[in-house]
Amino acid sequence: MKILAEINHLFKTYDRGGWLFGKKETKTVLQDVTLHLGEREIVGLVGESGCGKTTLAKVLLGLEPYQRGSVKVNGAELNRLSKADFKRLRRQVQVVFQDPYSSLEPRMTVRQILAEPWDIHGLHKDKAEREQALTALVRAVGLDPLHLNRYPHEFSGGQRQRIAIARALALEPQLLVADEPVSALDVSVQAQILNLLKDISRQRALSMLFISHDFAVARFLCDRIAVMYKGRILEAAPTEELLSNPQHPYTEALLSAVPVPDPKVQKQREPVTHKADAKRRQGPCPYAARCRYYRQEDCAAPQPAPLQDNGHFCACVRMPFKKEKSRYAV
Amino acid sequence: MNACQDIVLSVEDLRVSFCNEEGKTEVLHGLSYQLPKGKVLAVVGESGCGKTVHALSLLKLLPPGGEITSGNVSYKGENIFALSAEELRKLRGSRISMIFQDPMTSLNPIRTIGSQLTETILAHKACSKLQATARAVRLLKKVGIENARKRLNEYPFQFSGGQRQRIMIAMALCLNPDVLIADEPTTALDVTIQAQILKLIKDLQRQSGMSAVFITHNLAIVADVADEVLVLYGGYCVEQAPVQTLFARPLHPYTQGLLHSLVSLKRKEEHLPAIEGYPPVPGSCLSGCPFAPRCPQATPKCREALPALQEKHGHKVRCWLVK
């Protein structure tokens, strides 16, 4: 598989304070992140809020600078792009945000929203041709061409997310970054949007970085899943492998916490809960404070380096590829 | 379930309207249910179906413009709507408490968490400030906030969204209420914290016999906490049944569609059987069944007349197709 986007040993920090009051603090939000996205591959990024999922997406979109490591899309290093090259990158990488209520400009009609990328990039200048392209675009996301002259407030959440997807597709990108695109939608509409994302990614040979906190959603869509915690990738593997054979204690805890929509099963399940132990925070493992398998002698060892290939990576020094199956395996 | 004193909360034909320039719009069209002691009723529905409006009207907390046009809500046989303002104030927070959906706007931004938590305790209980603080610390620990004593002196902005939500939950639980009304209490939380909170609520229910009305759109949470489920659509109750029955044999096409369209962790689907169309805008309901425009089995009759809520062996459903 050809690699489309390549993130290698990425470090990203934010500075806090230091201008007028207080000492300047540096907070590391991404630490040694390595993740490769192949052509036509959908990679899921799963983790709790605040773990750095969205920051990683912003870096990949070129919206945030990074301090160390490299991020390449089609071989071009994002930190070193000129303005013109950056504009070219925009045509390759597009984004769908979580909240379709705040991500669409309320004063623009759907037609203006969808055509704006073309204006910027000088595409479809011919009027008739543009009209044809617009019609094709709205049809592709399951809307009606009659909707083109309406404003975002006239649509429901699900329809708005379709508009946001259409806007992301307008420039025919190779890579789509989708940041929790269904979590703000009604349940009965989520399935529609998930189907749509799956269909368009196949039809248009898209790659996708799909950010989610929901394993079930990630399973439906993704070829591979990476589990993130406190700015680090703790486990990454092909979807079926990760779910049937979770290796990292954190992945296990996450899986145990996902409720199953079946009262017979769910009422028997016991999620892994744990109290954080601040004393363990000093070690190299970010999860040590909450880990139920913690052993001081072992967990002081440095973390294994992320894998370059697409095999099963686990950042735990104790668990990797243990023989017995986890009872939280799916 | 039949003994009268075991019913802690009873709702009869609750109707709520909202007024605007265009006139009155009814958003909740006659909701009835009974909540027995120690049980959890889940109210399931999508945005705009009237589930939050129903929760707010239980404690007469509707925003301006909202009006309860008919119906009764009684707590242990006592009509809540007939209470004086002072009596209602005593009831709210201590015997019936509520977790609001939005943790960002439900806390006072210019007061510390500690003062907001102890305020509730001091307002309802005769105890010293020290005792109230100790109780607040215990509660914060229970909902999983580390360093509780120190953090009592912090302001809401110093907490993350999930933490604020947990503070709201601690506040609602601080007086061991008989009835907890929880409006999407875990939507903003991560699954690990969500599991923790749901466990806490289930423990309280088991230990102190607390009852709860749990409003959610997440059917997996329903499967976890609920004893009985009520499905709302377009302001109508379309189905109500014990949780096992509802998941095993859903009768209404909407419930069936919802359950089928769920992504599963257990198996990999190629394509999800989604419900077509979008949920109705509140108040837009014309004649007929509110789900008819999206229903794959709809007949002309469904579009003309509203089916009645029929009951069989404790399973209620509002559909023409169910005989």
PDB file of C-alpha atoms in Angstrom, chain A residues 29-222:
ATOM      1  CA  VAL A  29       0.210  17.530  24.020  1.00  0.00           C
ATOM      2  CA  LEU A  30       1.633  15.113  21.469  1.00  0.00           C
ATOM      3  CA  GLN A  31       4.525  12.900  22.349  1.00  0.00           C
ATOM      4  CA  ASP A  32       6.420  10.750  19.896  1.00  0.00           C
ATOM      5  CA  VAL A  33       3.386  10.070  17.709  1.00  0.00           C
ATOM      6  CA  THR A  34       4.011   7.874  14.704  1.00  0.00           C
ATOM      7  CA  LEU A  35       1.102   7.065  12.422  1.00  0.00           C
ATOM      8  CA  HIS A  36       0.982   6.237   8.733  1.00  0.00           C
ATOM      9  CA  LEU A  37      -2.038   6.525   6.487  1.00  0.00           C
ATOM     10  CA  GLY A  38      -2.072   4.498   3.319  1.00  0.00           C
ATOM     11  CA  GLU A  39      -3.981   5.300   0.174  1.00  0.00           C
ATOM     12  CA  ARG A  40      -7.640   4.306   0.491  1.00  0.00           C
ATOM     13  CA  GLU A  41      -7.073   3.493   4.107  1.00  0.00           C
ATOM     14  CA  ILE A  42      -9.374   4.619   6.927  1.00  0.00           C
ATOM     15  CA  VAL A  43      -7.547   4.941  10.206  1.00  0.00           C
ATOM     16  CA  GLY A  44      -9.473   5.480  13.406  1.00  0.00           C
ATOM     17  CA  LEU A  45      -8.064   7.503  16.258  1.00  0.00           C
ATOM     18  CA  VAL A  46      -9.784   6.590  19.513  1.00  0.00           C
ATOM     19  CA  GLY A  47      -9.256   8.149  22.913  1.00  0.00           C
ATOM     20  CA  GLU A  48     -10.736  10.209  25.720  1.00  0.00           C
ATOM     21  CA  SER A  49     -11.330  13.924  25.459  1.00  0.00           C
ATOM     22  CA  GLY A  50      -8.174  15.925  25.964  1.00  0.00           C
ATOM     23  CA  CYS A  51      -5.885  13.108  24.828  1.00  0.00           C
ATOM     24  CA  GLY A  52      -4.685  15.019  21.772  1.00  0.00           C
ATOM     25  CA  LYS A  53      -6.837  13.539  19.011  1.00  0.00           C
ATOM     26  CA  THR A  54      -8.008  16.875  17.696  1.00  0.00           C
ATOM     27  CA  THR A  55      -4.541  18.407  18.007  1.00  0.00           C
ATOM     28  CA  LEU A  56      -3.171  15.609  15.854  1.00  0.00           C
ATOM     29  CA  ALA A  57      -5.879  16.310  13.290  1.00  0.00           C
ATOM     30  CA  LYS A  58      -5.026  20.013  13.293  1.00  0.00           C
ATOM     31  CA  VAL A  59      -1.358  19.258  12.743  1.00  0.00           C
ATOM     32  CA  LEU A  60      -2.203  16.972   9.843  1.00  0.00           C
ATOM     33  CA  LEU A  61      -4.355  19.729   8.343  1.00  0.00           C
ATOM     34  CA  GLY A  62      -1.449  22.154   8.635  1.00  0.00           C
ATOM     35  CA  LEU A  63      -3.416  24.310  11.080  1.00  0.00           C
ATOM     36  CA  GLU A  64      -0.951  23.924  13.933  1.00  0.00           C
ATOM     37  CA  PRO A  65       2.844  24.078  13.845  1.00  0.00           C
ATOM     38  CA  TYR A  66       4.835  21.336  15.534  1.00  0.00           C
ATOM     39  CA  GLN A  67       8.152  21.363  17.347  1.00  0.00           C
ATOM     40  CA  ARG A  68       9.818  18.075  16.555  1.00  0.00           C
ATOM     41  CA  GLY A  69       9.321  15.170  14.223  1.00  0.00           C
ATOM     42  CA  SER A  70       7.886  15.173  10.767  1.00  0.00           C
ATOM     43  CA  VAL A  71       4.465  15.248   9.146  1.00  0.00           C
ATOM     44  CA  LYS A  72       4.396  14.553   5.436  1.00  0.00           C
ATOM     45  CA  VAL A  73       1.495  14.475   3.028  1.00  0.00           C
ATOM     46  CA  ASN A  74       2.442  13.064  -0.370  1.00  0.00           C
ATOM     47  CA  GLY A  75       6.072  13.465   0.664  1.00  0.00           C
ATOM     48  CA  ALA A  76       5.863  17.182   1.444  1.00  0.00           C
ATOM     49  CA  GLU A  77       6.892  18.262   4.945  1.00  0.00           C
ATOM     50  CA  LEU A  78       4.087  20.454   6.338  1.00  0.00           C
ATOM     51  CA  ASN A  79       6.228  22.710   8.507  1.00  0.00           C
ATOM     52  CA  ARG A  80       8.260  23.845   5.519  1.00  0.00           C
ATOM     53  CA  LEU A  81       5.548  24.625   3.014  1.00  0.00           C
ATOM     54  CA  SER A  82       5.473  27.940   1.201  1.00  0.00           C
ATOM     55  CA  LYS A  83       2.167  29.752   0.948  1.00  0.00           C
ATOM     56  CA  ALA A  84       1.558  28.470  -2.567  1.00  0.00           C
ATOM     57  CA  ASP A  85       2.418  24.920  -1.599  1.00  0.00           C
ATOM     58  CA  PHE A  86       0.125  25.175   1.378  1.00  0.00           C
ATOM     59  CA  LYS A  87      -2.722  26.158  -0.885  1.00  0.00           C
ATOM     60  CA  ARG A  88      -1.973  23.079  -2.952  1.00  0.00           C
ATOM     61  CA  LEU A  89      -2.077  20.974   0.224  1.00  0.00           C
ATOM     62  CA  ARG A  90      -5.593  22.224   0.921  1.00  0.00           C
ATOM     63  CA  ARG A  91      -6.752  20.518  -2.241  1.00  0.00           C
ATOM     64  CA  GLN A  92      -5.355  17.250  -0.993  1.00  0.00           C
ATOM     65  CA  VAL A  93      -6.482  17.346   2.637  1.00  0.00           C
ATOM     66  CA  GLN A  94      -9.938  18.421   3.763  1.00  0.00           C
ATOM     67  CA  VAL A  95     -11.838  18.291   7.004  1.00  0.00           C
ATOM     68  CA  VAL A  96     -15.287  17.550   8.451  1.00  0.00           C
ATOM     69  CA  PHE A  97     -15.825  18.927  11.945  1.00  0.00           C
ATOM     70  CA  GLN A  98     -17.852  17.554  14.803  1.00  0.00           C
ATOM     71  CA  ASP A  99     -20.510  20.196  15.169  1.00  0.00           C
ATOM     72  CA  PRO A 100     -22.421  21.013  11.982  1.00  0.00           C
ATOM     73  CA  TYR A 101     -24.134  23.916  13.763  1.00  0.00           C
ATOM     74  CA  SER A 102     -20.980  25.966  14.246  1.00  0.00           C
ATOM     75  CA  SER A 103     -18.969  24.834  11.238  1.00  0.00           C
ATOM     76  CA  LEU A 104     -21.224  26.312   8.533  1.00  0.00           C
ATOM     77  CA  GLU A 105     -21.354  30.056   7.949  1.00  0.00           C
ATOM     78  CA  PRO A 106     -24.954  31.083   8.735  1.00  0.00           C
ATOM     79  CA  ARG A 107     -24.987  33.994   6.278  1.00  0.00           C
ATOM     80  CA  MET A 108     -24.029  31.961   3.250  1.00  0.00           C
ATOM     81  CA  THR A 109     -26.351  29.811   1.165  1.00  0.00           C
ATOM     82  CA  VAL A 110     -25.422  26.201   0.558  1.00  0.00           C
ATOM     83  CA  ARG A 111     -24.455  27.217  -2.984  1.00  0.00           C
ATOM     84  CA  GLN A 112     -22.009  29.813  -1.669  1.00  0.00           C
ATOM     85  CA  ILE A 113     -20.632  27.451   0.957  1.00  0.00           C
ATOM     86  CA  LEU A 114     -19.945  24.737  -1.587  1.00  0.00           C
ATOM     87  CA  ALA A 115     -18.594  27.033  -4.287  1.00  0.00           C
ATOM     88  CA  GLU A 116     -16.267  29.010  -2.021  1.00  0.00           C
ATOM     89  CA  PRO A 117     -13.427  26.459  -2.268  1.00  0.00           C
ATOM     90  CA  TRP A 118     -13.705  26.646  -6.073  1.00  0.00           C
ATOM     91  CA  ASP A 119     -13.508  30.434  -6.029  1.00  0.00           C
ATOM     92  CA  ILE A 120     -10.379  30.279  -3.915  1.00  0.00           C
ATOM     93  CA  HIS A 121      -8.694  27.669  -6.070  1.00  0.00           C
ATOM     94  CA  GLY A 122      -9.996  28.990  -9.405  1.00  0.00           C
ATOM     95  CA  LEU A 123     -11.923  25.878 -10.361  1.00  0.00           C
ATOM     96  CA  HIS A 124     -15.131  25.411 -12.354  1.00  0.00           C
ATOM     97  CA  LYS A 125     -15.146  28.993 -13.574  1.00  0.00           C
ATOM     98  CA  ASP A 126     -17.621  28.363 -16.344  1.00  0.00           C
ATOM     99  CA  LYS A 127     -21.121  29.020 -15.028  1.00  0.00           C
ATOM    100  CA  ALA A 128     -22.860  26.063 -16.608  1.00  0.00           C
ATOM    101  CA  GLU A 129     -20.063  23.750 -15.647  1.00  0.00           C
ATOM    102  CA  ARG A 130     -20.150  24.991 -12.069  1.00  0.00           C
ATOM    103  CA  GLU A 131     -23.886  24.434 -11.861  1.00  0.00           C
ATOM    104  CA  GLN A 132     -23.397  20.883 -13.080  1.00  0.00           C
ATOM    105  CA  ALA A 133     -20.637  20.268 -10.552  1.00  0.00           C
ATOM    106  CA  LEU A 134     -22.775  21.661  -7.740  1.00  0.00           C
ATOM    107  CA  THR A 135     -25.658  19.412  -8.657  1.00  0.00           C
ATOM    108  CA  ALA A 136     -23.378  16.390  -8.759  1.00  0.00           C
ATOM    109  CA  LEU A 137     -21.879  17.336  -5.421  1.00  0.00           C
ATOM    110  CA  VAL A 138     -25.143  17.719  -3.509  1.00  0.00           C
ATOM    111  CA  ARG A 139     -26.495  14.538  -5.060  1.00  0.00           C
ATOM    112  CA  ALA A 140     -23.378  12.664  -3.976  1.00  0.00           C
ATOM    113  CA  VAL A 141     -24.103  13.460  -0.353  1.00  0.00           C
ATOM    114  CA  GLY A 142     -27.801  12.693  -0.602  1.00  0.00           C
ATOM    115  CA  LEU A 143     -29.202  16.211  -0.791  1.00  0.00           C
ATOM    116  CA  ASP A 144     -31.447  17.735  -3.403  1.00  0.00           C
ATOM    117  CA  PRO A 145     -30.266  20.443  -5.842  1.00  0.00           C
ATOM    118  CA  LEU A 146     -33.267  22.460  -4.623  1.00  0.00           C
ATOM    119  CA  HIS A 147     -31.438  22.816  -1.319  1.00  0.00           C
ATOM    120  CA  LEU A 148     -28.682  24.906  -2.909  1.00  0.00           C
ATOM    121  CA  ASN A 149     -30.380  28.239  -2.359  1.00  0.00           C
ATOM    122  CA  ARG A 150     -31.194  27.674   1.271  1.00  0.00           C
ATOM    123  CA  TYR A 151     -29.333  28.760   4.376  1.00  0.00           C
ATOM    124  CA  PRO A 152     -27.845  26.381   6.975  1.00  0.00           C
ATOM    125  CA  HIS A 153     -30.475  27.184   9.603  1.00  0.00           C
ATOM    126  CA  GLU A 154     -33.121  25.659   7.368  1.00  0.00           C
ATOM    127  CA  PHE A 155     -31.553  22.230   7.743  1.00  0.00           C
ATOM    128  CA  SER A 156     -31.507  19.604  10.454  1.00  0.00           C
ATOM    129  CA  GLY A 157     -28.256  18.417  12.037  1.00  0.00           C
ATOM    130  CA  GLY A 158     -27.937  15.424   9.743  1.00  0.00           C
ATOM    131  CA  GLN A 159     -28.499  17.519   6.622  1.00  0.00           C
ATOM    132  CA  ARG A 160     -25.982  20.088   7.809  1.00  0.00           C
ATOM    133  CA  GLN A 161     -23.393  17.389   8.274  1.00  0.00           C
ATOM    134  CA  ARG A 162     -24.113  16.306   4.692  1.00  0.00           C
ATOM    135  CA  ILE A 163     -23.434  19.884   3.573  1.00  0.00           C
ATOM    136  CA  ALA A 164     -20.178  19.910   5.551  1.00  0.00           C
ATOM    137  CA  ILE A 165     -19.166  16.653   3.879  1.00  0.00           C
ATOM    138  CA  ALA A 166     -20.037  18.058   0.456  1.00  0.00           C
ATOM    139  CA  ARG A 167     -17.864  21.096   1.157  1.00  0.00           C
ATOM    140  CA  ALA A 168     -14.982  18.848   2.140  1.00  0.00           C
ATOM    141  CA  LEU A 169     -15.414  16.881  -1.095  1.00  0.00           C
ATOM    142  CA  ALA A 170     -15.652  19.947  -3.348  1.00  0.00           C
ATOM    143  CA  LEU A 171     -11.911  20.024  -4.025  1.00  0.00           C
ATOM    144  CA  GLU A 172     -11.715  16.272  -4.538  1.00  0.00           C
ATOM    145  CA  PRO A 173      -9.174  15.680  -1.780  1.00  0.00           C
ATOM    146  CA  GLN A 174      -7.200  12.505  -1.284  1.00  0.00           C
ATOM    147  CA  LEU A 175      -7.390  12.649   2.470  1.00  0.00           C
ATOM    148  CA  LEU A 176     -10.354  13.475   4.640  1.00  0.00           C
ATOM    149  CA  VAL A 177      -9.915  14.287   8.304  1.00  0.00           C
ATOM    150  CA  ALA A 178     -13.188  13.635  10.120  1.00  0.00           C
ATOM    151  CA  ASP A 179     -13.252  14.833  13.711  1.00  0.00           C
ATOM    152  CA  GLU A 180     -16.119  13.050  15.511  1.00  0.00           C
ATOM    153  CA  PRO A 181     -18.464  13.669  12.581  1.00  0.00           C
ATOM    154  CA  VAL A 182     -21.440  11.787  14.023  1.00  0.00           C
ATOM    155  CA  SER A 183     -21.253  12.376  17.761  1.00  0.00           C
ATOM    156  CA  ALA A 184     -23.356  15.544  17.616  1.00  0.00           C
ATOM    157  CA  LEU A 185     -26.097  13.905  15.536  1.00  0.00           C
ATOM    158  CA  ASP A 186     -29.333  12.177  16.467  1.00  0.00           C
ATOM    159  CA  VAL A 187     -29.110   8.424  16.774  1.00  0.00           C
ATOM    160  CA  SER A 188     -31.457   7.722  13.897  1.00  0.00           C
ATOM    161  CA  VAL A 189     -29.348   9.967  11.653  1.00  0.00           C
ATOM    162  CA  GLN A 190     -25.901   8.732  12.727  1.00  0.00           C
ATOM    163  CA  ALA A 191     -26.294   5.546  10.726  1.00  0.00           C
ATOM    164  CA  GLN A 192     -27.100   7.532   7.554  1.00  0.00           C
ATOM    165  CA  ILE A 193     -23.980   9.654   7.886  1.00  0.00           C
ATOM    166  CA  LEU A 194     -21.770   6.664   8.680  1.00  0.00           C
ATOM    167  CA  ASN A 195     -23.081   4.898   5.589  1.00  0.00           C
ATOM    168  CA  LEU A 196     -22.442   8.021   3.535  1.00  0.00           C
ATOM    169  CA  LEU A 197     -18.851   8.363   4.777  1.00  0.00           C
ATOM    170  CA  LYS A 198     -18.178   4.721   3.999  1.00  0.00           C
ATOM    171  CA  ASP A 199     -19.692   4.946   0.517  1.00  0.00           C
ATOM    172  CA  ILE A 200     -17.918   8.122  -0.562  1.00  0.00           C
ATOM    173  CA  SER A 201     -14.573   6.961   0.770  1.00  0.00           C
ATOM    174  CA  ARG A 202     -14.899   3.859  -1.424  1.00  0.00           C
ATOM    175  CA  GLN A 203     -16.251   5.611  -4.500  1.00  0.00           C
ATOM    176  CA  ARG A 204     -13.641   8.345  -4.414  1.00  0.00           C
ATOM    177  CA  ALA A 205     -10.733   6.206  -3.204  1.00  0.00           C
ATOM    178  CA  LEU A 206     -10.347   8.474  -0.200  1.00  0.00           C
ATOM    179  CA  SER A 207      -8.093   7.991   2.764  1.00  0.00           C
ATOM    180  CA  MET A 208      -9.526   9.080   6.063  1.00  0.00           C
ATOM    181  CA  LEU A 209      -8.338   9.888   9.532  1.00  0.00           C
ATOM    182  CA  PHE A 210     -11.458   9.219  11.539  1.00  0.00           C
ATOM    183  CA  ILE A 211     -11.458  10.595  15.065  1.00  0.00           C
ATOM    184  CA  SER A 212     -13.892   9.076  17.478  1.00  0.00           C
ATOM    185  CA  HIS A 213     -14.344   8.122  21.073  1.00  0.00           C
ATOM    186  CA  ASP A 214     -16.632   5.274  20.136  1.00  0.00           C
ATOM    187  CA  PHE A 215     -15.160   1.879  19.312  1.00  0.00           C
ATOM    188  CA  ALA A 216     -18.371   0.631  17.720  1.00  0.00           C
ATOM    189  CA  VAL A 217     -18.409   3.496  15.234  1.00  0.00           C
ATOM    190  CA  ALA A 218     -14.691   3.054  14.545  1.00  0.00           C
ATOM    191  CA  ARG A 219     -15.203  -0.635  13.932  1.00  0.00           C
ATOM    192  CA  PHE A 220     -17.840   0.011  11.292  1.00  0.00           C
ATOM    193  CA  LEU A 221     -15.678   2.406   9.323  1.00  0.00           C
ATOM    194  CA  CYS A 222     -11.999   1.847   9.976  1.00  0.00           C
TER     195      CYS A 222
END
